mmCIF file of C-alpha atoms in Angstrom:
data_model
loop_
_atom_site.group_PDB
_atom_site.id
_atom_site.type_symbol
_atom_site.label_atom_id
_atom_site.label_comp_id
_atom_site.label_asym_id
_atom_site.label_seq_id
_atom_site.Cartn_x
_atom_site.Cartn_y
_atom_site.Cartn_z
ATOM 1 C CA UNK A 11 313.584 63.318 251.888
ATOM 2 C CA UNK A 12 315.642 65.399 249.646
ATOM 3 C CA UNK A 13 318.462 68.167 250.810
ATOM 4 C CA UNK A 14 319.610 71.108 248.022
ATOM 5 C CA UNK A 15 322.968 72.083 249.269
ATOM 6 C CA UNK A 16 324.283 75.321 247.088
ATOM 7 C CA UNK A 17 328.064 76.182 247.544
ATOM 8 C CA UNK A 18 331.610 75.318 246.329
ATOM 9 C CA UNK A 19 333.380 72.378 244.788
ATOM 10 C CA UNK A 20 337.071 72.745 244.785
ATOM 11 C CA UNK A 21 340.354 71.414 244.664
ATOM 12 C CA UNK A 22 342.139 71.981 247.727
ATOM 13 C CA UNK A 23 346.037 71.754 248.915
ATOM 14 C CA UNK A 24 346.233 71.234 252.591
ATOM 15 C CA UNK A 25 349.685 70.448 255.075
ATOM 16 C CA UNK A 26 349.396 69.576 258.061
ATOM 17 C CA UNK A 27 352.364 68.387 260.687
ATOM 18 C CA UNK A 28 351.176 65.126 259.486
ATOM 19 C CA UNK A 29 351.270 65.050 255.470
ATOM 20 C CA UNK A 30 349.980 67.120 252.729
ATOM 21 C CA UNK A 31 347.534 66.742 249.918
ATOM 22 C CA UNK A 32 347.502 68.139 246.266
ATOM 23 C CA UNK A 33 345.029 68.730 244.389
ATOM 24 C CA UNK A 34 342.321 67.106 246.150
ATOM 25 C CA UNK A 35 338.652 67.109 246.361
ATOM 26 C CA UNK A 36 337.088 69.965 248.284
ATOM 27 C CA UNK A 37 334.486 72.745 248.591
ATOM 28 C CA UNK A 38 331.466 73.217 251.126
ATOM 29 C CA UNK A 39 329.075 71.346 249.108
ATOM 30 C CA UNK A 40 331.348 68.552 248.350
ATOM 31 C CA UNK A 41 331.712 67.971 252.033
ATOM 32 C CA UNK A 42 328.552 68.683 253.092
ATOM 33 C CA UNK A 43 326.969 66.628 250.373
ATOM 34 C CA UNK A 44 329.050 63.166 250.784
ATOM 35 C CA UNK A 45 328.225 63.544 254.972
ATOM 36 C CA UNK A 46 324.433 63.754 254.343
ATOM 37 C CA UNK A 47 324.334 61.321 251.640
ATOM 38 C CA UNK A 48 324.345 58.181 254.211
ATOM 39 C CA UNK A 49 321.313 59.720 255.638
ATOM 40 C CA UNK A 50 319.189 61.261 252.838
ATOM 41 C CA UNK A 51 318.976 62.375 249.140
ATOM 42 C CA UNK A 52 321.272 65.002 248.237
ATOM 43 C CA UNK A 53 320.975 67.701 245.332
ATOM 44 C CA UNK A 54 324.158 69.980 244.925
ATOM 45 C CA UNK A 55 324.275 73.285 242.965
ATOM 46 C CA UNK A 56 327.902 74.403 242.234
ATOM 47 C CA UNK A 57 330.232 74.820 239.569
ATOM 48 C CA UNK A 58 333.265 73.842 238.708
ATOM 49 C CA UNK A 59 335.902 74.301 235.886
ATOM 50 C CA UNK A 60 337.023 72.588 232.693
ATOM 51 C CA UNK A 61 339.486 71.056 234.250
ATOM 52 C CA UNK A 62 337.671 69.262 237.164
ATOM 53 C CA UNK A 63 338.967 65.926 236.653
ATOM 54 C CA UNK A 64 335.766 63.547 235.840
ATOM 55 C CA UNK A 65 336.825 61.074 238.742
ATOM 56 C CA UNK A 66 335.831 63.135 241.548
ATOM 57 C CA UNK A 67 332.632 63.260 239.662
ATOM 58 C CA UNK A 68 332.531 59.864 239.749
ATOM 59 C CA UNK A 69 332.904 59.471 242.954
ATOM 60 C CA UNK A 70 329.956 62.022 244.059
ATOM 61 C CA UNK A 71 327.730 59.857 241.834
ATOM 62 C CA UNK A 72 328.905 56.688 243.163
ATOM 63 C CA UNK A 73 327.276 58.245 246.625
ATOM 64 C CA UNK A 74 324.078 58.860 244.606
ATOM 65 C CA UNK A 75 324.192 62.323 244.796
ATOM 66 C CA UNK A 76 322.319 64.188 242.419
ATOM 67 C CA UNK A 77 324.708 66.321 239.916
ATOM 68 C CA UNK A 78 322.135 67.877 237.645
ATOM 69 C CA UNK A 79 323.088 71.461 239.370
ATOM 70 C CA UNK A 80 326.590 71.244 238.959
ATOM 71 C CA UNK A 81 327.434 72.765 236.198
ATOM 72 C CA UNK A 82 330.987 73.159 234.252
ATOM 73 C CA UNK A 83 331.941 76.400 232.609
ATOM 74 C CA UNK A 84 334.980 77.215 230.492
ATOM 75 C CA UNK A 85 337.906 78.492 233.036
ATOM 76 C CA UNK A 86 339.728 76.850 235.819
ATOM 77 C CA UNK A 87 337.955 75.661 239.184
ATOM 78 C CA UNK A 88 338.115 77.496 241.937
ATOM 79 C CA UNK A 89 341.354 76.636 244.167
ATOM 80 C CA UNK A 90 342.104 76.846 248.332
ATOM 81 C CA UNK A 91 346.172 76.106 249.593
ATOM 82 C CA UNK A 92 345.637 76.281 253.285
ATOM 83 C CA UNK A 93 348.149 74.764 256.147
ATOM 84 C CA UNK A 94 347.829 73.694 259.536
ATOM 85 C CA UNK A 95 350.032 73.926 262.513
ATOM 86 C CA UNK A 96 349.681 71.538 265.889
ATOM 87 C CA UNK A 97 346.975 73.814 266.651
ATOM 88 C CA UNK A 98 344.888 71.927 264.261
ATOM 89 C CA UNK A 99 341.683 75.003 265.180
ATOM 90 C CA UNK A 100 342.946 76.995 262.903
ATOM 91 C CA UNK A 101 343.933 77.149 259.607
ATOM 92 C CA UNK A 102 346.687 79.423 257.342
ATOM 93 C CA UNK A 103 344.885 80.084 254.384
ATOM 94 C CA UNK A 104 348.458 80.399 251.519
ATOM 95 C CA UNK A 105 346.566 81.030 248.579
ATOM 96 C CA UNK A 106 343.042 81.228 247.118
ATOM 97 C CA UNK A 107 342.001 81.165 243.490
ATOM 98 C CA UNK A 108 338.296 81.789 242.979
ATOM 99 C CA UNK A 109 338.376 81.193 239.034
ATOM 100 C CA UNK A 110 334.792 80.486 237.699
ATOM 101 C CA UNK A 111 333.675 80.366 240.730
ATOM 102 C CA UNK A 112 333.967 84.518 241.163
ATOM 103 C CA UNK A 113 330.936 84.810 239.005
ATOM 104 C CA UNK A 114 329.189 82.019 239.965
ATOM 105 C CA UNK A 115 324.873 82.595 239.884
ATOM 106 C CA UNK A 116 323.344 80.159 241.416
ATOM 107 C CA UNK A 117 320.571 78.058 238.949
ATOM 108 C CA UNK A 118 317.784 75.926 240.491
ATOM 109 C CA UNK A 119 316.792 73.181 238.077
ATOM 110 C CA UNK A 120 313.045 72.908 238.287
ATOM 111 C CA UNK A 121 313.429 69.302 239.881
ATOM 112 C CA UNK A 122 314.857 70.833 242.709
ATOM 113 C CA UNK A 123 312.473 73.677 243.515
ATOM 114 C CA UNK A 124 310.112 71.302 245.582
ATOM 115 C CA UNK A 125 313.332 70.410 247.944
ATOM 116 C CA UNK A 126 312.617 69.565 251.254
ATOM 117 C CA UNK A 127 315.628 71.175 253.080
ATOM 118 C CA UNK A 128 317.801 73.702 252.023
ATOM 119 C CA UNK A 129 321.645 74.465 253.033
ATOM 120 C CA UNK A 130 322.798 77.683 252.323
ATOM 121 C CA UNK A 131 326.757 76.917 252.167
ATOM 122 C CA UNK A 132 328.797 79.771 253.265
ATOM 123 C CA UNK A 133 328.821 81.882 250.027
ATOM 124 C CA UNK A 134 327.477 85.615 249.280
ATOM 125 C CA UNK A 135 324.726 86.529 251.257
ATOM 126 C CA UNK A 136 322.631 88.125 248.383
ATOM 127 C CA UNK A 137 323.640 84.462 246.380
ATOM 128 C CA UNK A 138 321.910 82.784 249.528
ATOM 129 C CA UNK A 139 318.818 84.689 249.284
ATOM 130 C CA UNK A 140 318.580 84.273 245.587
ATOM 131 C CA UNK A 141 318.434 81.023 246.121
ATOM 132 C CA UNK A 142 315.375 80.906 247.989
ATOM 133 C CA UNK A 143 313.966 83.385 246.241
ATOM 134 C CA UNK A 144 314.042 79.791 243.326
ATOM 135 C CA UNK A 145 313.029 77.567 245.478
ATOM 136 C CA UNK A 146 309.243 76.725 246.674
ATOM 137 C CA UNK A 147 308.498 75.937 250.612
ATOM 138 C CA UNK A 148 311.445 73.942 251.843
ATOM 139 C CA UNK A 149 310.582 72.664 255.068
ATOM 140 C CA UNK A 150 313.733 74.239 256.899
ATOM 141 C CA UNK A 151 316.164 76.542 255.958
ATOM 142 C CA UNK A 152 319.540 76.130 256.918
ATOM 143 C CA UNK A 153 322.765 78.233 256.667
ATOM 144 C CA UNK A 154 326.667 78.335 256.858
ATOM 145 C CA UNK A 155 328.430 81.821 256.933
ATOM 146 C CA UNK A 156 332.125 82.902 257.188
ATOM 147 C CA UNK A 157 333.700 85.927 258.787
ATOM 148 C CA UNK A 158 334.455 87.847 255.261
ATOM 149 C CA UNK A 159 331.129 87.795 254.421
ATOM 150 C CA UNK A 160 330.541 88.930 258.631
ATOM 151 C CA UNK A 161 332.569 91.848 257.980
ATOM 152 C CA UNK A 162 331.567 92.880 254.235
ATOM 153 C CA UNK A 163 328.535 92.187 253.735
ATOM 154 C CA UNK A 164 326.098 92.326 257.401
ATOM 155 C CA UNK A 165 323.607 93.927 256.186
ATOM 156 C CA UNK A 166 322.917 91.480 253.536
ATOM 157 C CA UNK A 167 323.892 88.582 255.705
ATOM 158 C CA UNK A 168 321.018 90.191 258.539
ATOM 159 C CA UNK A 169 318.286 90.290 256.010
ATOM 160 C CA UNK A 170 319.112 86.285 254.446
ATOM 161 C CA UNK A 171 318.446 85.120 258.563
ATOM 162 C CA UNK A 172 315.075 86.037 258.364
ATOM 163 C CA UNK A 173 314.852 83.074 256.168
ATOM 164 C CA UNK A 174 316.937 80.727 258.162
ATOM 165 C CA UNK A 175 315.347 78.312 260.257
ATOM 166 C CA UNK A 176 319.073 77.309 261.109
ATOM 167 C CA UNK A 177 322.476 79.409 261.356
ATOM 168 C CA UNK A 178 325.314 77.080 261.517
ATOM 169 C CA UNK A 179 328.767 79.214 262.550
ATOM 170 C CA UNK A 180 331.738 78.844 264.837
ATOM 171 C CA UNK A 181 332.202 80.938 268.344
ATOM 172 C CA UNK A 182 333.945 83.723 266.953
ATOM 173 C CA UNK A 183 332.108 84.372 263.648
ATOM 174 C CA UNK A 184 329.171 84.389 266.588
ATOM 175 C CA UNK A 185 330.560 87.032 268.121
ATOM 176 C CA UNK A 186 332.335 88.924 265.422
ATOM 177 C CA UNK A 187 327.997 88.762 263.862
ATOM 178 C CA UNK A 188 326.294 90.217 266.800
ATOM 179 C CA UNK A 189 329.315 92.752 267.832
ATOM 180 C CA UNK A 190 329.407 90.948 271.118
ATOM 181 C CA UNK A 191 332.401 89.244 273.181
ATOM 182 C CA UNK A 192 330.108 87.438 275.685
ATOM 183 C CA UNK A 193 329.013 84.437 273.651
ATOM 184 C CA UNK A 194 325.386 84.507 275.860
ATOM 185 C CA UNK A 195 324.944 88.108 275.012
ATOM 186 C CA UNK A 196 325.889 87.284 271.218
ATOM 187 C CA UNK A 197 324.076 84.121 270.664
ATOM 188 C CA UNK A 198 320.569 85.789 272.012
ATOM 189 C CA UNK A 199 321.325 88.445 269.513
ATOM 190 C CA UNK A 200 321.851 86.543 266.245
ATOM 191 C CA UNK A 201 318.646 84.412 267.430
ATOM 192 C CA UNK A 202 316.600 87.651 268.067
ATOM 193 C CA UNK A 203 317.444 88.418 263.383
ATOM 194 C CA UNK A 204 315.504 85.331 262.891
ATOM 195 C CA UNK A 205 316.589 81.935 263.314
ATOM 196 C CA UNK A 206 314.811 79.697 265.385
ATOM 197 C CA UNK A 207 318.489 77.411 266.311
ATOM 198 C CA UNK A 208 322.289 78.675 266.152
ATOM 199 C CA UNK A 209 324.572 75.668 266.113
ATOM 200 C CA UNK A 210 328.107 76.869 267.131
ATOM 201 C CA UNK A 211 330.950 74.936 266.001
ATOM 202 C CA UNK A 212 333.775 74.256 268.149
ATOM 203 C CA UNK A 213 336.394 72.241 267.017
ATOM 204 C CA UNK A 214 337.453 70.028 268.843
ATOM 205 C CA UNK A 215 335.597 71.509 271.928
ATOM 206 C CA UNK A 216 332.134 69.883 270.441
ATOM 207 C CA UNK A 217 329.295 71.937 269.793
ATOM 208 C CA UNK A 218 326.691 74.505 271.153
ATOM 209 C CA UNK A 219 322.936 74.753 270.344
ATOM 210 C CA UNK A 220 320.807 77.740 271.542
ATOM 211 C CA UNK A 221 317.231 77.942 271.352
ATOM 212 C CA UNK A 222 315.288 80.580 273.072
ATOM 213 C CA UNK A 223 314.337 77.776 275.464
ATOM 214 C CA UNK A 224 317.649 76.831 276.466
ATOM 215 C CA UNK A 225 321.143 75.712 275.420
ATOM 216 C CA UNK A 226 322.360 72.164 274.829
ATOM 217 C CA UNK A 227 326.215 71.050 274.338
ATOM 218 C CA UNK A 228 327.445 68.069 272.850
ATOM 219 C CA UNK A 229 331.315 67.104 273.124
ATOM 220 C CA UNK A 230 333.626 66.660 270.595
ATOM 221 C CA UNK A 231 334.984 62.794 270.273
ATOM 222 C CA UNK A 232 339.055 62.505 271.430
ATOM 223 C CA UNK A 233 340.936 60.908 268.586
ATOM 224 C CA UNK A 234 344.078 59.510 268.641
ATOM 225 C CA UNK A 235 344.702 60.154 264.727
ATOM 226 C CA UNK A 236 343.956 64.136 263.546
ATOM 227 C CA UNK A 237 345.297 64.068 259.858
ATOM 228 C CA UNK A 238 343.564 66.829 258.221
ATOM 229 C CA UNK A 239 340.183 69.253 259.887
ATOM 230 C CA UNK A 240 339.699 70.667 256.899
ATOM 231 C CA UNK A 241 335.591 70.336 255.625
ATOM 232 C CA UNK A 242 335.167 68.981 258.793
ATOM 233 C CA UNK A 243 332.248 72.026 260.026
ATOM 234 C CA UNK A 244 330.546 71.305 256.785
ATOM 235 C CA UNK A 245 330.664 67.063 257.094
ATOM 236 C CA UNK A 246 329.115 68.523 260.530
ATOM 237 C CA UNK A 247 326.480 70.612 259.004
ATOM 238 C CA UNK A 248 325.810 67.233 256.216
ATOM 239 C CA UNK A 249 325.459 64.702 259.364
ATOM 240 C CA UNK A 250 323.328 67.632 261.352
ATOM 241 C CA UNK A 251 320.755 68.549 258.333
ATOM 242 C CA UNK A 252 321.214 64.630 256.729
ATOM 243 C CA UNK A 253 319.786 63.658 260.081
ATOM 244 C CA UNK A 254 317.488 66.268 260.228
ATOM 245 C CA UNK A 255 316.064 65.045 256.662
ATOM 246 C CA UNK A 256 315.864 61.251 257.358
ATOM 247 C CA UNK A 257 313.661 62.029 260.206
ATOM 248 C CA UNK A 258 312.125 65.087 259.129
ATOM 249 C CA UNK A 259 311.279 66.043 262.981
ATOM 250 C CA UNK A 260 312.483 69.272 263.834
ATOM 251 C CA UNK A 261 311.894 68.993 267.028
ATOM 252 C CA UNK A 262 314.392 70.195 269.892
ATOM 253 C CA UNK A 263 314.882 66.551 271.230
ATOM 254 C CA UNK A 264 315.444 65.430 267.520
ATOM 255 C CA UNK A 265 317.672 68.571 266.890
ATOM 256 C CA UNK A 266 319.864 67.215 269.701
ATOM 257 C CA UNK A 267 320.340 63.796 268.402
ATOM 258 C CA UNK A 268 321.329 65.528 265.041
ATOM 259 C CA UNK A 269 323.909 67.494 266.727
ATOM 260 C CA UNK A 270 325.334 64.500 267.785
ATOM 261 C CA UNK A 271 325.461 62.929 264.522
ATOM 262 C CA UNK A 272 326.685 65.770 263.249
ATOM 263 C CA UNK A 273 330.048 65.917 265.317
ATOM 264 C CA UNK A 274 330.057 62.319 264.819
ATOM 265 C CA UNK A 275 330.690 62.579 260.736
ATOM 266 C CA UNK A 276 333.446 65.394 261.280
ATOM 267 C CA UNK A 277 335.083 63.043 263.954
ATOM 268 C CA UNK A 278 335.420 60.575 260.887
ATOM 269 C CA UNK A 279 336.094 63.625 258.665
ATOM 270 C CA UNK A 280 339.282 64.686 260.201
ATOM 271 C CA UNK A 281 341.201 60.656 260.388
ATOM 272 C CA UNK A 282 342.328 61.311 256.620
ATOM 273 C CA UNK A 283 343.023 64.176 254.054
ATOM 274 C CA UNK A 284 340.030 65.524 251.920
ATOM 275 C CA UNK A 285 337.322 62.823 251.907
ATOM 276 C CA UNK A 286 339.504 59.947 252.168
ATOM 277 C CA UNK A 287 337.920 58.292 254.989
ATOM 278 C CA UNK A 288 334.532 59.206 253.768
ATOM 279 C CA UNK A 289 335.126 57.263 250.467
ATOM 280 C CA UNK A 290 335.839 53.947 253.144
ATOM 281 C CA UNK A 291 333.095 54.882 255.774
ATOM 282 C CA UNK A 292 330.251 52.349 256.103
ATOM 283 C CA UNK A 293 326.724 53.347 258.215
ATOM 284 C CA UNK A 294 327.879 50.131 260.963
ATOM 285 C CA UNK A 295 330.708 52.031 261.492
ATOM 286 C CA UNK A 296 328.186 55.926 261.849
ATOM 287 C CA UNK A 297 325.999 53.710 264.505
ATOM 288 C CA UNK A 298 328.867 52.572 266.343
ATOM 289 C CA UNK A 299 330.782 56.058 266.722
ATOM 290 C CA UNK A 300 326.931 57.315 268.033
ATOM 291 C CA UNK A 301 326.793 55.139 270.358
ATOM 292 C CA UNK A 302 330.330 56.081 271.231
ATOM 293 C CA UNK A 303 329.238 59.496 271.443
ATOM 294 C CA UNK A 304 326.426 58.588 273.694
ATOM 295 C CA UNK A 305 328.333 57.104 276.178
ATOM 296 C CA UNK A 306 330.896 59.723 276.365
ATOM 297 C CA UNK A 307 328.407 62.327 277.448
ATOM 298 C CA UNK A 308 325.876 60.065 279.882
ATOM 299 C CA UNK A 309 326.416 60.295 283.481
ATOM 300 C CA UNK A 310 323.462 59.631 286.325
ATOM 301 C CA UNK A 311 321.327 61.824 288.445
ATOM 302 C CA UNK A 312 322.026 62.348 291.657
#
């Protein structure tokens, strides 16, 4: 089944207390899109500047995703310089050039209107809705958001998650959303706009679903080796929806194993800057860590 993942493709400078990178491959789609691509077909709609060197192109391809929405537009690509401190949670954003991608409008090529899922990276909410407003009857509807577009735009961002099967956000952009502290109180309230799930993202503190029918967690894998978290929510989000789309069963028991595979992709994310140990990672390797993952969280009844 095919995914249509619409967001950014950047270049990215990250340090961490454990190295730095320059210049390398980043954005939400470009995360998201290599993590679900060992699970499903993946369509990306992005742009990207005349000077987005062809190799990371070539690498995207190599993973068979589908570039025909990517387009490349006279003007430099849109940059992030962020840096992390031992509290690897958070990150120091240093600089951020938006370039071509400040006026990016989202373009559906007509092979991608009859997509079967649809993520809604964490760009403009208006962008998001346009973007369904060009596609046909996707299956589910998933989204990412971010706490600029929580604080400029909620309006906007409340009228797109009427559309959302899915909202995909960390515990504070939960709370900073529904105007809540209580994360309870707040989750109920974002579900209550229109999505059916909210996936909270943690860290490494795992992950929280709530459904109207209950709340599941699933725990976040220790690693000895942290070089880099950055993309890690959206290889999350790929794993969660790539699932999601290989299975194409939505229900709550299925949702659970996706959450799961989910966490497991970012756990693989995070062992090397950008995608570096996504370029290496083999689907032996995804089973194992799942059954890893598994184990960690089984205990008996009473």
């Amino acid at each position: 089944m095919s995914i249509l993942v619409v967001g950014s493709v950047a270049l990215d400078s990250v340090r961490t207390p454990f190295g730095d990178a320059k210049e390398a491959l980043g954005g939400s789609a470009t995360y998201f899109s290599v993590a679900a691509s060992f699970f499903a077909d993946v369509r990306v709609v992005a742009v990207v500047g005349e000077d987005f060197p062809e190799e990371h192109l070539a690498f995207l391809r190599s993973r068979s995703i589908d570039l025909e929405g990517l387009i490349r537009v006279p003007g430099r690509t849109f940059r992030w310089t962020g840096e992390y401190g031992f509290d690897l949670n958070e990150a120091k954003t240093l600089e951020t050039q938006l370039n071509v991608f400040a006026t990016f409008q989202p373009e559906i090529p007509e092979a991608y209107t009859e997509s079967d899922l649809v993520f809604l990276a964490n760009i403009d909410p208006d962008l998001q809705r346009q973007v369904l407003g060009q596609v046909s009857s996707p299956r589910l509807v998933a989204a990412d958001t971010m706490n600029y577009w929580i604080g400029g735009k909620p309006e906007a961002l409340r009228e797109t998650l009427r559309s959302v099967d899915i909202l995909l956000i960390n515990d504070a952009e939960t709370r900073q959303l529904a105007d809540e502290p209580n994360l309870v109180r707040a989750a109920q309230k974002v579900l209550s706009w229109g999505p059916t799930s909210l996936v909270i993202k943690r860290g490494e503190y795992g992950a929280l679903m709530v459904r109207k029918g209950g709340w599941f967690a699933a725990p976040a894998l220790p690693l000895d080796s942290v070089f880099d978290p950055t993309g890690a929510g959206d290889c999350f989000a790929g794993g969660f929806i790539g699932y999601l789309a290989n299975t194409m069963n939505f229900e709550e028991q299925n949702i659970r194993k996706a959450i799961v595979m989910g966490s497991v992709m970012a756990s693989f994310n995070v062992e090397a800057f950008s995608l570096d140990r996504l370029r290496r990672l083999t689907y032996p390797e995804i089973e194992a860590r799942y059954k890893v993952f598994k184990h960690l969280a089984h205990f008996e009844d009473l």
